[in-house]
CSV table of C-alpha atoms in Angstrom, one decimal:
chain,number,residue,atom,x,y,z
U,7,MET,CA,-12.4,104.0,-99.7
U,8,GLU,CA,-12.0,104.0,-96.0
U,9,LYS,CA,-13.9,100.7,-95.8
U,10,ARG,CA,-11.6,99.1,-98.3
U,11,SER,CA,-8.5,100.4,-96.5
U,12,PHE,CA,-9.9,98.9,-93.2
U,13,LEU,CA,-10.5,95.5,-94.9
U,14,SER,CA,-7.0,95.6,-96.4
U,15,LEU,CA,-5.5,96.2,-93.0
U,16,ILE,CA,-7.4,93.3,-91.4
U,17,ALA,CA,-6.3,91.0,-94.3
U,18,MET,CA,-2.7,92.0,-93.8
U,19,LEU,CA,-2.9,91.4,-90.0
U,20,VAL,CA,-4.5,87.9,-90.6
U,21,CYS,CA,-1.8,87.0,-93.1
U,22,SER,CA,0.9,88.3,-90.7
U,23,ILE,CA,-0.5,86.2,-87.9
U,24,THR,CA,-0.7,83.1,-90.2
U,25,ILE,CA,2.9,83.5,-91.4
U,26,GLN,CA,4.1,83.9,-87.8
U,27,ALA,CA,2.2,80.8,-86.7
U,28,GLN,CA,3.7,78.8,-89.5
U,29,SER,CA,7.2,80.1,-88.9
U,30,LYS,CA,7.2,79.5,-85.1
U,31,LYS,CA,10.0,77.3,-83.9
U,32,TRP,CA,9.6,75.5,-80.6
U,33,THR,CA,12.3,75.4,-78.0
U,34,LEU,CA,12.9,72.3,-75.9
U,35,GLU,CA,11.4,74.1,-72.8
U,36,GLU,CA,8.3,75.0,-74.8
U,37,CYS,CA,7.9,71.4,-76.1
U,38,VAL,CA,8.2,69.9,-72.6
U,39,THR,CA,5.8,72.4,-71.0
U,40,TYR,CA,3.2,71.9,-73.8
U,41,ALA,CA,3.5,68.1,-73.5
U,42,ILE,CA,3.0,68.1,-69.8
U,43,GLN,CA,-0.1,70.2,-70.2
U,44,ASN,CA,-1.6,68.2,-73.0
U,45,ASN,CA,-0.3,64.6,-73.0
U,46,ILE,CA,-3.0,62.0,-72.7
U,47,SER,CA,-1.0,59.7,-70.4
U,48,ILE,CA,-0.5,62.7,-68.0
U,49,LYS,CA,-4.3,63.4,-68.1
U,50,GLN,CA,-5.0,59.8,-67.2
U,51,SER,CA,-2.5,60.0,-64.3
U,52,GLU,CA,-4.3,63.2,-63.1
U,53,LEU,CA,-7.6,61.2,-63.1
U,54,ASP,CA,-5.9,58.6,-60.8
U,55,SER,CA,-5.1,61.4,-58.4
U,56,LYS,CA,-8.8,62.4,-58.4
U,57,MET,CA,-9.8,58.8,-57.7
U,58,ALA,CA,-7.5,58.7,-54.7
U,59,LEU,CA,-9.2,61.8,-53.3
U,60,ILE,CA,-12.6,60.2,-53.8
U,61,ASP,CA,-11.3,57.1,-51.9
U,62,LYS,CA,-10.3,59.3,-49.0
U,63,LYS,CA,-13.8,60.8,-48.9
U,64,SER,CA,-15.2,57.3,-48.6
U,65,ALA,CA,-12.7,56.5,-45.8
U,66,VAL,CA,-13.8,59.6,-43.9
U,67,GLY,CA,-17.4,58.7,-44.4
U,68,ARG,CA,-16.9,55.4,-42.5
U,69,PHE,CA,-16.5,57.5,-39.3
U,70,LEU,CA,-19.9,59.1,-39.7
U,71,PRO,CA,-23.2,57.6,-38.6
U,72,SER,CA,-25.5,56.0,-41.1
U,73,LEU,CA,-29.1,57.4,-41.3
U,74,ASN,CA,-31.9,55.6,-43.3
U,75,ALA,CA,-35.5,56.6,-43.5
U,76,SER,CA,-38.4,54.4,-44.7
U,77,ALA,CA,-42.1,54.8,-45.4
U,78,SER,CA,-44.8,52.6,-46.8
U,79,HIS,CA,-48.5,52.8,-47.7
U,80,SER,CA,-50.8,49.8,-48.3
U,81,TRP,CA,-54.4,49.0,-49.2
U,82,ASN,CA,-56.1,45.9,-47.7
U,83,ILE,CA,-59.4,45.1,-49.5
U,84,GLY,CA,-61.9,42.4,-48.4
U,85,LEU,CA,-62.3,40.6,-45.1
U,86,ASN,CA,-59.6,42.0,-42.7
U,87,GLN,CA,-59.3,43.1,-39.1
U,88,ASP,CA,-60.1,46.6,-38.2
U,89,ILE,CA,-57.3,47.8,-35.8
U,90,THR,CA,-59.7,50.1,-34.0
U,91,THR,CA,-62.1,47.4,-33.0
U,92,GLY,CA,-60.2,44.1,-33.6
U,93,LEU,CA,-63.2,42.8,-35.5
U,94,LEU,CA,-63.2,41.1,-38.9
U,95,GLN,CA,-65.0,43.2,-41.5
U,96,ASN,CA,-65.5,43.4,-45.2
U,97,LYS,CA,-63.9,46.7,-45.9
U,98,THR,CA,-61.1,48.6,-47.5
U,99,THR,CA,-58.4,49.6,-45.0
U,100,GLN,CA,-55.3,51.8,-45.6
U,101,PHE,CA,-52.1,51.5,-43.6
U,102,THR,CA,-49.3,54.1,-43.5
U,103,SER,CA,-46.1,53.4,-41.7
U,104,ALA,CA,-42.8,55.4,-41.4
U,105,GLY,CA,-39.5,54.9,-39.6
U,106,ALA,CA,-35.9,56.0,-39.3
U,107,ASN,CA,-32.8,54.1,-38.3
U,108,VAL,CA,-29.4,55.5,-37.1
U,109,GLY,CA,-26.3,53.4,-36.8
U,110,ILE,CA,-22.7,54.2,-35.8
U,111,ASP,CA,-19.5,52.2,-35.5
U,112,ILE,CA,-18.1,52.6,-32.0
U,113,TYR,CA,-15.2,50.2,-32.4
U,114,SER,CA,-14.2,48.1,-35.5
U,115,GLY,CA,-10.7,46.9,-34.8
U,116,LEU,CA,-9.2,50.2,-35.9
U,117,GLN,CA,-10.0,49.3,-39.4
U,118,ASN,CA,-11.6,52.7,-40.1
U,119,GLN,CA,-8.6,54.6,-38.8
U,120,ASN,CA,-6.1,52.4,-40.8
U,121,THR,CA,-8.3,52.7,-43.9
U,122,LEU,CA,-8.1,56.5,-43.7
U,123,ARG,CA,-4.3,56.4,-43.2
U,124,LYS,CA,-4.1,54.2,-46.2
U,125,ALA,CA,-6.2,56.6,-48.3
U,126,ASN,CA,-3.9,59.5,-47.4
U,127,LEU,CA,-0.9,57.4,-48.5
U,128,SER,CA,-2.7,56.5,-51.7
U,129,ILE,CA,-3.1,60.2,-52.4
U,130,VAL,CA,0.6,60.8,-51.9
U,131,ALA,CA,1.4,57.8,-54.1
U,132,ALA,CA,-0.9,59.1,-56.9
U,133,LYS,CA,0.9,62.5,-56.8
U,134,TYR,CA,4.3,60.7,-57.0
U,135,GLN,CA,3.0,58.7,-60.0
U,136,LEU,CA,1.9,61.9,-61.7
U,137,VAL,CA,5.3,63.5,-61.1
U,138,LYS,CA,7.0,60.3,-62.5
U,139,MET,CA,4.8,60.4,-65.5
U,140,LYS,CA,5.7,64.0,-66.2
U,141,GLU,CA,9.4,63.2,-65.8
U,142,ASP,CA,9.1,60.3,-68.2
U,143,ILE,CA,7.3,62.5,-70.8
U,144,ALA,CA,9.9,65.2,-70.4
U,145,LEU,CA,12.7,62.7,-71.1
U,146,ASN,CA,10.8,61.3,-74.1
U,147,VAL,CA,10.2,64.8,-75.5
U,148,ALA,CA,13.9,65.7,-75.0
U,149,ASN,CA,14.9,62.5,-76.9
U,150,ALA,CA,12.4,63.2,-79.7
U,151,PHE,CA,13.5,66.8,-79.8
U,152,LEU,CA,17.2,65.9,-80.2
U,153,GLN,CA,16.2,63.4,-82.9
U,154,VAL,CA,14.6,66.2,-84.9
U,155,LEU,CA,17.8,68.3,-84.5
U,156,PHE,CA,19.9,65.3,-85.6
U,157,ASN,CA,17.8,64.7,-88.7
U,158,LYS,CA,17.8,68.4,-89.6
U,159,GLU,CA,21.6,68.6,-89.5
U,160,ASN,CA,21.9,65.3,-91.3
U,161,LEU,CA,19.7,66.7,-94.1
U,162,LYS,CA,22.0,69.8,-94.3
U,163,VAL,CA,25.0,67.5,-94.6
U,164,GLN,CA,23.3,65.4,-97.4
U,165,LYS,CA,22.2,68.6,-99.3
U,166,GLU,CA,25.7,70.0,-99.0
U,167,GLN,CA,27.2,66.8,-100.2
U,168,LEU,CA,24.7,66.8,-103.1
U,169,ARG,CA,25.8,70.4,-104.0
U,170,ILE,CA,29.4,69.4,-103.9
U,171,ASN,CA,28.8,66.4,-106.2
U,172,GLU,CA,26.8,68.5,-108.6
U,173,LYS,CA,29.8,70.8,-108.9
U,174,GLN,CA,32.1,67.8,-109.2
U,175,TYR,CA,29.9,66.4,-112.0
U,176,ALA,CA,30.2,69.6,-113.9
U,177,ARG,CA,33.9,69.7,-113.3
U,178,SER,CA,34.2,66.0,-114.5
U,179,GLU,CA,32.4,66.9,-117.7
U,180,GLU,CA,35.0,69.5,-118.4
U,181,LEU,CA,37.8,67.1,-117.6
U,182,VAL,CA,36.4,64.5,-119.9
U,183,LYS,CA,36.1,67.0,-122.7
U,184,ALA,CA,39.7,68.0,-122.1
U,185,GLY,CA,40.8,64.4,-122.1
U,186,SER,CA,42.1,64.5,-118.5
U,187,ILE,CA,39.9,61.7,-117.3
U,188,PRO,CA,38.2,58.8,-119.1
U,189,ARG,CA,34.4,59.0,-119.7
U,190,GLY,CA,33.9,56.0,-117.4
U,191,ASP,CA,34.9,58.2,-114.4
U,192,LEU,CA,32.1,60.6,-115.4
U,193,LEU,CA,29.6,57.8,-115.2
U,194,ASP,CA,30.9,56.9,-111.7
U,195,VAL,CA,30.4,60.5,-110.6
U,196,LYS,CA,26.9,60.4,-112.1
U,197,ALA,CA,26.0,57.3,-110.2
U,198,THR,CA,27.3,58.9,-107.0
U,199,LEU,CA,25.2,62.0,-107.7
U,200,ALA,CA,22.1,59.8,-108.0
U,201,LEU,CA,22.9,58.1,-104.7
U,202,ASN,CA,23.3,61.5,-103.1
U,203,ASN,CA,19.8,62.5,-104.4
U,204,GLN,CA,18.4,59.3,-102.8
U,205,ASN,CA,20.2,60.1,-99.5
U,206,VAL,CA,18.6,63.6,-99.5
U,207,ILE,CA,15.1,62.1,-100.0
U,208,THR,CA,15.8,59.6,-97.2
U,209,ALA,CA,17.0,62.4,-94.9
U,210,GLU,CA,13.9,64.4,-95.6
U,211,ASN,CA,11.6,61.5,-94.8
U,212,SER,CA,13.5,60.8,-91.5
U,213,LEU,CA,13.1,64.4,-90.6
U,214,LEU,CA,9.4,64.3,-91.3
U,215,ILE,CA,8.9,61.1,-89.3
U,216,SER,CA,10.9,62.6,-86.3
U,217,LYS,CA,8.7,65.7,-86.4
U,218,LEU,CA,5.6,63.5,-86.5
U,219,SER,CA,6.8,61.6,-83.4
U,220,LEU,CA,7.6,64.7,-81.5
U,221,SER,CA,4.3,66.3,-82.4
U,222,HIS,CA,2.4,63.2,-81.3
U,223,LEU,CA,4.0,63.5,-77.9
U,224,LEU,CA,2.9,67.1,-77.8
U,225,GLN,CA,-0.6,66.1,-79.1
U,226,LEU,CA,-0.2,68.5,-82.1
U,227,LYS,CA,-2.2,67.8,-85.3
U,228,ASP,CA,-0.4,70.2,-87.7
U,229,PHE,CA,2.9,68.3,-87.7
U,230,GLU,CA,3.8,69.3,-91.2
U,231,ASN,CA,4.3,72.9,-90.2
U,232,PHE,CA,5.9,72.0,-86.9
U,233,ASP,CA,9.6,72.9,-86.4
U,234,VAL,CA,12.1,73.4,-83.6
U,235,VAL,CA,14.9,75.8,-83.0
U,236,ASP,CA,18.4,74.9,-84.2
U,237,ASP,CA,20.1,74.9,-80.8
U,238,THR,CA,22.8,72.4,-81.4
U,239,ASP,CA,25.6,73.5,-79.0
U,240,VAL,CA,27.4,70.7,-77.3
U,241,LYS,CA,27.9,71.9,-73.8
U,242,ASP,CA,27.7,70.8,-70.2
U,243,ALA,CA,26.0,74.0,-68.9
U,244,ASN,CA,25.5,72.6,-65.4
U,245,ASN,CA,29.0,71.1,-65.2
U,246,ILE,CA,27.5,67.7,-64.3
U,247,MET,CA,30.5,65.8,-65.5
U,248,ALA,CA,32.5,67.4,-62.7
U,249,GLN,CA,30.4,65.4,-60.2
U,250,THR,CA,31.4,61.9,-59.1
U,251,PRO,CA,29.0,58.9,-59.7
U,252,SER,CA,28.7,58.5,-55.9
U,253,ALA,CA,27.7,62.1,-55.5
U,254,ILE,CA,25.1,61.8,-58.2
U,255,TYR,CA,23.7,58.6,-56.7
U,256,GLU,CA,23.4,60.2,-53.2
U,257,LYS,CA,21.5,63.1,-54.7
U,258,ALA,CA,19.3,60.7,-56.6
U,259,PHE,CA,18.7,58.6,-53.6
U,260,GLU,CA,17.2,61.5,-51.8
U,261,GLY,CA,15.0,62.9,-54.5
U,262,ARG,CA,14.2,60.3,-57.1
U,263,THR,CA,10.4,59.8,-57.6
U,264,GLU,CA,10.5,56.1,-58.3
U,265,LEU,CA,12.1,55.6,-54.8
U,266,LYS,CA,9.4,57.7,-53.2
U,267,ILE,CA,6.7,55.7,-55.0
U,268,ALA,CA,8.3,52.4,-53.7
U,269,ARG,CA,8.5,53.7,-50.1
U,270,THR,CA,5.0,54.9,-50.2
U,271,ASN,CA,3.7,51.6,-51.5
U,272,LEU,CA,5.5,49.9,-48.7
U,273,GLU,CA,3.7,52.1,-46.1
U,274,ILE,CA,0.4,51.3,-47.9
U,275,ALA,CA,1.2,47.5,-47.7
U,276,GLU,CA,1.8,47.9,-43.9
U,277,LYS,CA,-1.6,49.6,-43.5
U,278,ASN,CA,-3.2,46.7,-45.5
U,279,VAL,CA,-1.8,44.3,-42.9
U,280,ALA,CA,-3.2,46.3,-40.1
U,281,ILE,CA,-6.6,46.5,-41.7
U,282,ALA,CA,-6.7,42.7,-42.3
U,283,LYS,CA,-5.7,42.0,-38.7
U,284,GLY,CA,-8.6,44.2,-37.5
U,285,ALA,CA,-11.0,41.5,-38.7
U,286,PHE,CA,-9.9,39.3,-35.7
U,287,GLN,CA,-11.1,41.9,-33.2
U,288,PRO,CA,-14.7,42.3,-32.0
U,289,THR,CA,-16.9,45.1,-33.4
U,290,LEU,CA,-19.3,47.3,-31.4
U,291,GLN,CA,-22.1,49.3,-33.0
U,292,GLY,CA,-24.7,51.6,-31.6
U,293,PHE,CA,-28.2,51.9,-33.1
U,294,TYR,CA,-31.4,53.9,-32.7
U,295,SER,CA,-34.7,53.2,-34.4
U,296,PHE,CA,-38.0,55.2,-34.6
U,297,ASN,CA,-41.3,54.0,-36.2
U,298,SER,CA,-45.0,54.8,-36.2
U,299,ARG,CA,-48.1,53.8,-38.2
U,300,VAL,CA,-51.6,55.0,-39.2
U,301,ALA,CA,-54.7,53.0,-40.3
U,302,TYR,CA,-58.0,54.2,-41.6
U,303,SER,CA,-61.0,52.8,-43.6
U,304,ASP,CA,-62.3,54.1,-46.9
U,305,ARG,CA,-65.8,52.4,-46.8
U,306,VAL,CA,-67.6,49.6,-44.8
U,307,THR,CA,-70.1,47.0,-46.1
U,308,GLY,CA,-71.7,43.9,-44.5
U,309,VAL,CA,-72.8,42.9,-41.0
U,310,ILE,CA,-71.2,41.7,-37.8
U,311,PRO,CA,-72.6,40.1,-34.6
U,312,ASN,CA,-73.6,42.3,-31.7
U,313,ALA,CA,-71.2,41.6,-29.0
U,314,SER,CA,-73.8,41.9,-26.1
U,315,ASN,CA,-76.5,40.1,-28.0
U,316,PRO,CA,-75.3,37.4,-30.5
U,317,THR,CA,-78.7,37.1,-32.0
U,318,SER,CA,-78.7,40.7,-33.0
U,319,ILE,CA,-76.7,42.2,-35.8
U,320,VAL,CA,-75.3,45.6,-36.6
U,321,GLY,CA,-75.7,46.9,-40.1
U,322,PHE,CA,-73.4,49.4,-41.8
U,323,VAL,CA,-74.5,52.0,-44.3
U,324,GLU,CA,-72.1,51.9,-47.2
U,325,GLY,CA,-70.2,55.2,-47.8
U,326,THR,CA,-71.0,56.5,-44.2
U,327,ASN,CA,-69.7,56.2,-40.7
U,328,GLN,CA,-73.2,55.4,-39.3
U,329,ASN,CA,-74.2,52.1,-37.7
U,330,VAL,CA,-77.8,51.0,-38.0
U,331,LEU,CA,-78.8,49.2,-34.8
U,332,SER,CA,-81.8,46.9,-34.4
U,333,PRO,CA,-83.6,46.8,-31.0
U,334,ASN,CA,-81.2,46.1,-28.1
U,335,PHE,CA,-78.2,46.5,-30.6
U,336,THR,CA,-75.1,48.1,-29.2
U,337,ARG,CA,-72.7,50.5,-31.1
U,338,VAL,CA,-69.3,48.8,-31.5
U,339,LEU,CA,-67.6,50.9,-34.1
U,340,GLY,CA,-66.6,54.5,-34.0
U,341,ASN,CA,-64.9,57.0,-36.3
U,342,PRO,CA,-61.1,56.5,-36.8
U,343,ALA,CA,-58.8,58.9,-35.0
U,344,PRO,CA,-57.2,61.7,-37.0
U,345,PHE,CA,-54.0,61.0,-38.9
U,346,PHE,CA,-51.5,62.8,-36.7
U,347,ASP,CA,-53.2,61.6,-33.5
U,348,GLN,CA,-52.7,58.0,-34.6
U,349,PHE,CA,-49.1,58.8,-35.7
U,350,ASN,CA,-48.3,60.2,-32.3
U,351,THR,CA,-50.1,57.4,-30.4
U,352,ASN,CA,-48.5,54.5,-32.4
U,353,LYS,CA,-44.9,55.8,-32.4
U,354,GLY,CA,-42.2,53.6,-31.0
U,355,GLN,CA,-38.5,53.9,-30.4
U,356,SER,CA,-35.6,51.5,-29.7
U,357,PHE,CA,-31.9,52.0,-29.2
U,358,GLY,CA,-28.9,50.0,-27.9
U,359,MET,CA,-25.6,48.5,-28.8
U,360,GLN,CA,-24.6,45.4,-30.7
U,361,LEU,CA,-21.4,43.5,-30.0
U,362,SER,CA,-20.1,41.1,-32.7
U,363,VAL,CA,-17.2,38.7,-31.8
U,364,PRO,CA,-15.6,36.8,-34.7
U,365,VAL,CA,-15.3,33.1,-33.8
U,366,PHE,CA,-14.9,31.3,-37.1
U,367,ASN,CA,-15.3,32.6,-40.6
U,368,GLY,CA,-13.9,29.9,-42.8
U,369,PHE,CA,-10.3,31.1,-42.4
U,370,SER,CA,-11.2,34.2,-44.5
U,371,ALA,CA,-9.8,36.7,-42.0
U,372,ARG,CA,-6.6,34.6,-41.5
U,373,ASN,CA,-6.1,34.2,-45.3
U,374,ASN,CA,-6.5,38.0,-45.8
U,375,VAL,CA,-3.8,38.7,-43.2
U,376,GLU,CA,-1.5,36.2,-44.9
U,377,ARG,CA,-2.1,37.8,-48.3
U,378,SER,CA,-1.4,41.2,-46.9
U,379,LYS,CA,1.9,40.0,-45.4
U,380,VAL,CA,2.9,38.5,-48.7
U,381,SER,CA,2.2,41.9,-50.4
U,382,LEU,CA,4.2,43.6,-47.7
U,383,GLU,CA,7.2,41.4,-48.4
U,384,ARG,CA,6.9,42.2,-52.1
U,385,SER,CA,6.9,45.9,-51.3
U,386,LYS,CA,10.0,45.5,-49.2
U,387,ILE,CA,11.7,43.7,-52.1
U,388,ALA,CA,10.6,46.4,-54.5
U,389,VAL,CA,12.2,49.1,-52.4
U,390,GLU,CA,15.5,47.2,-52.3
U,391,GLN,CA,15.3,46.6,-56.0
U,392,GLN,CA,14.6,50.2,-56.7
U,393,ASN,CA,17.7,51.2,-54.7
U,394,LEU,CA,19.9,48.7,-56.7
U,395,ASP,CA,18.4,49.8,-60.0
U,396,LEU,CA,19.0,53.4,-59.2
U,397,GLN,CA,22.6,52.8,-58.3
U,398,ARG,CA,23.2,50.8,-61.4
U,399,ASN,CA,21.4,53.3,-63.6
U,400,VAL,CA,23.4,56.3,-62.2
U,401,TYR,CA,26.8,54.6,-62.6
U,402,THR,CA,25.8,53.4,-66.1
U,403,ALA,CA,24.6,56.8,-67.1
U,404,PHE,CA,27.8,58.4,-65.9
U,405,ALA,CA,29.9,55.9,-67.8
U,406,ASP,CA,27.8,56.3,-70.9
U,407,ALA,CA,28.0,60.1,-70.8
U,408,LYS,CA,31.8,59.9,-70.4
U,409,GLY,CA,32.1,57.4,-73.2
U,410,ALA,CA,29.8,59.6,-75.4
U,411,LEU,CA,32.0,62.6,-74.8
U,412,ASN,CA,35.1,60.6,-75.8
U,413,ALA,CA,33.4,59.3,-78.9
U,414,TYR,CA,32.3,62.8,-79.9
U,415,GLU,CA,35.8,64.2,-79.5
U,416,SER,CA,37.2,61.3,-81.5
U,417,SER,CA,34.7,61.7,-84.2
U,418,VAL,CA,35.5,65.4,-84.5
U,419,ALA,CA,39.2,64.7,-84.8
U,420,ALA,CA,38.4,62.0,-87.4
U,421,LEU,CA,36.2,64.4,-89.4
U,422,GLU,CA,39.1,66.9,-89.5
U,423,ALA,CA,41.4,64.2,-90.9
U,424,ARG,CA,38.8,63.0,-93.4
U,425,GLN,CA,38.1,66.6,-94.5
U,426,GLY,CA,41.8,67.0,-95.2
U,427,ALA,CA,42.1,63.8,-97.0
U,428,TYR,CA,39.0,64.7,-99.1
U,429,ASN,CA,40.5,68.0,-100.0
U,430,TYR,CA,43.7,66.4,-101.1
U,431,ALA,CA,41.8,63.8,-103.1
U,432,THR,CA,39.8,66.5,-104.8
U,433,GLU,CA,43.0,68.2,-105.9
U,434,LYS,CA,44.5,64.9,-107.3
U,435,TYR,CA,41.2,64.1,-109.1
U,436,SER,CA,41.1,67.5,-110.7
U,437,VAL,CA,44.5,67.0,-112.3
U,438,GLY,CA,43.8,63.4,-113.2
U,439,LEU,CA,46.1,61.8,-110.6
U,440,MET,CA,43.2,59.9,-109.0
U,441,ASN,CA,40.6,57.7,-110.5
U,442,SER,CA,36.9,58.1,-109.8
U,443,PHE,CA,36.6,55.0,-107.6
U,444,ASP,CA,39.3,56.2,-105.1
U,445,PHE,CA,37.8,59.7,-105.2
U,446,ASN,CA,34.3,58.3,-104.4
U,447,GLN,CA,35.7,56.3,-101.6
U,448,SER,CA,37.3,59.4,-100.1
U,449,GLN,CA,34.0,61.2,-100.4
U,450,THR,CA,32.1,58.4,-98.8
U,451,LEU,CA,34.5,58.3,-95.9
U,452,LEU,CA,34.0,62.0,-95.4
U,453,THR,CA,30.2,61.7,-95.4
U,454,ASN,CA,30.4,58.8,-92.9
U,455,ALA,CA,32.6,60.9,-90.7
U,456,GLN,CA,30.2,63.8,-90.8
U,457,SER,CA,27.3,61.5,-89.9
U,458,GLU,CA,29.3,60.0,-87.0
U,459,VAL,CA,30.0,63.5,-85.6
U,460,LEU,CA,26.2,64.2,-85.6
U,461,ARG,CA,25.4,60.9,-84.0
U,462,THR,CA,27.9,61.1,-81.2
U,463,LYS,CA,27.0,64.8,-80.6
U,464,TYR,CA,23.3,64.2,-79.9
U,465,ASP,CA,24.1,61.0,-78.1
U,466,TYR,CA,26.3,62.9,-75.7
U,467,ILE,CA,23.7,65.7,-75.3
U,468,PHE,CA,21.0,63.3,-74.4
U,469,LYS,CA,23.2,61.3,-71.9
U,470,ILE,CA,24.1,64.6,-70.2
U,471,LYS,CA,20.4,65.3,-69.9
U,472,ILE,CA,19.9,61.9,-68.2
U,473,LEU,CA,22.7,62.6,-65.7
U,474,GLU,CA,21.2,66.0,-64.9
U,475,PHE,CA,17.8,64.2,-64.5
U,476,TYR,CA,19.3,61.9,-61.9
U,477,PHE,CA,21.0,64.8,-60.1
U,478,GLY,CA,17.7,66.6,-59.7
U,479,ILE,CA,18.2,69.2,-62.4
U,480,PRO,CA,14.8,69.6,-64.3
U,481,LEU,CA,14.7,69.8,-68.0
U,482,ILE,CA,12.6,72.9,-67.7
U,483,LYS,CA,12.5,75.7,-65.2
U,484,ASN,CA,9.4,75.9,-63.1
């Protein structure tokens, strides 16, 4: 019994967790935070930052000396010269050599220094690009979030309109039976009811698609169970509309990321010019080299002339180091020296400096400088263009937000009037003083007014978010 009770408790907990997971509704702040942590575009931008750090390591490495070691071993079989005697012999000789080289740049036209400065600027630019990507994702998420809210409210409006029409259809049936309205009006109401059903289905599909779009920005797979909180208040919490367009522009000019990116790219272009000009200057390099070699024989066969008596010969016993001398022969070969003794005896060193002065290189250095200057001019123009775009965008956003507020207030007033007109039409239709066509027209105008209120409301909310974005107010709190 205790085991069954324990299993039942576990099952209840699992069901409770599943229900809570399915009923979770995301806030705008949660959506933006999750998107920043999981969006693929942001992850790619983070990889760009890592690449910039690797480029800096490469730039630092250019200041360090280069060290290369080499070694080789060879076998010479047949007639070759013994390095211990200088005589040609039919034998197998092995050679081992080893060496090391060190080089360092003493002066290279300040190219290494400028390359390092450029690498540091590239890191800063990559960080700004990452911030810009996060800001763009946050705005896209906010727009998609508001679209979900709009479709949710629009679905409520369509369902409410369907409920009203169903009641109206039932009421029309009673009026037809009572002879207050003709049966043709009932058919009109039935057609309107069918259209309302279609509008509900369309609104449901629009809501599903908007949830799918938002869940894709968040990299969520279970979009069917995804939902957001119903926070639909129209408010200017940060009182951004009290600011002037010039004040918002000045604030944006100081802190907007796209301006920082343009200015950093301008500094990078200046460093590229300096690097290209460095190719006109001479370079000075220091070097040091060490090498040594070892040689020894595996076996000796054959004969060679006796140096003191050309008519005599010296014979070699294969597989030994012994020389067989005939009368008056002299010994000309000895045992090879030990390995480390030869390595120490044959070692050599060299060091010095190498000066290279560019005289003519097919105009490559000159053309590189010209290209860098053109890129520099483009960067200057890009900074100016960003300033102009920012000013235009801020003033346009302020005008759009002000216009959206006016449109929203007007749509609210129009909705109140349409609601009153619809109520009046309902009363007239109920007593047979209005035909179905005019009543349906009044109903359609009410639905359109409700939809216009929703559209202008979320349009105003999003334009307020854009103004806050330019003013430096983040969408989420860090």
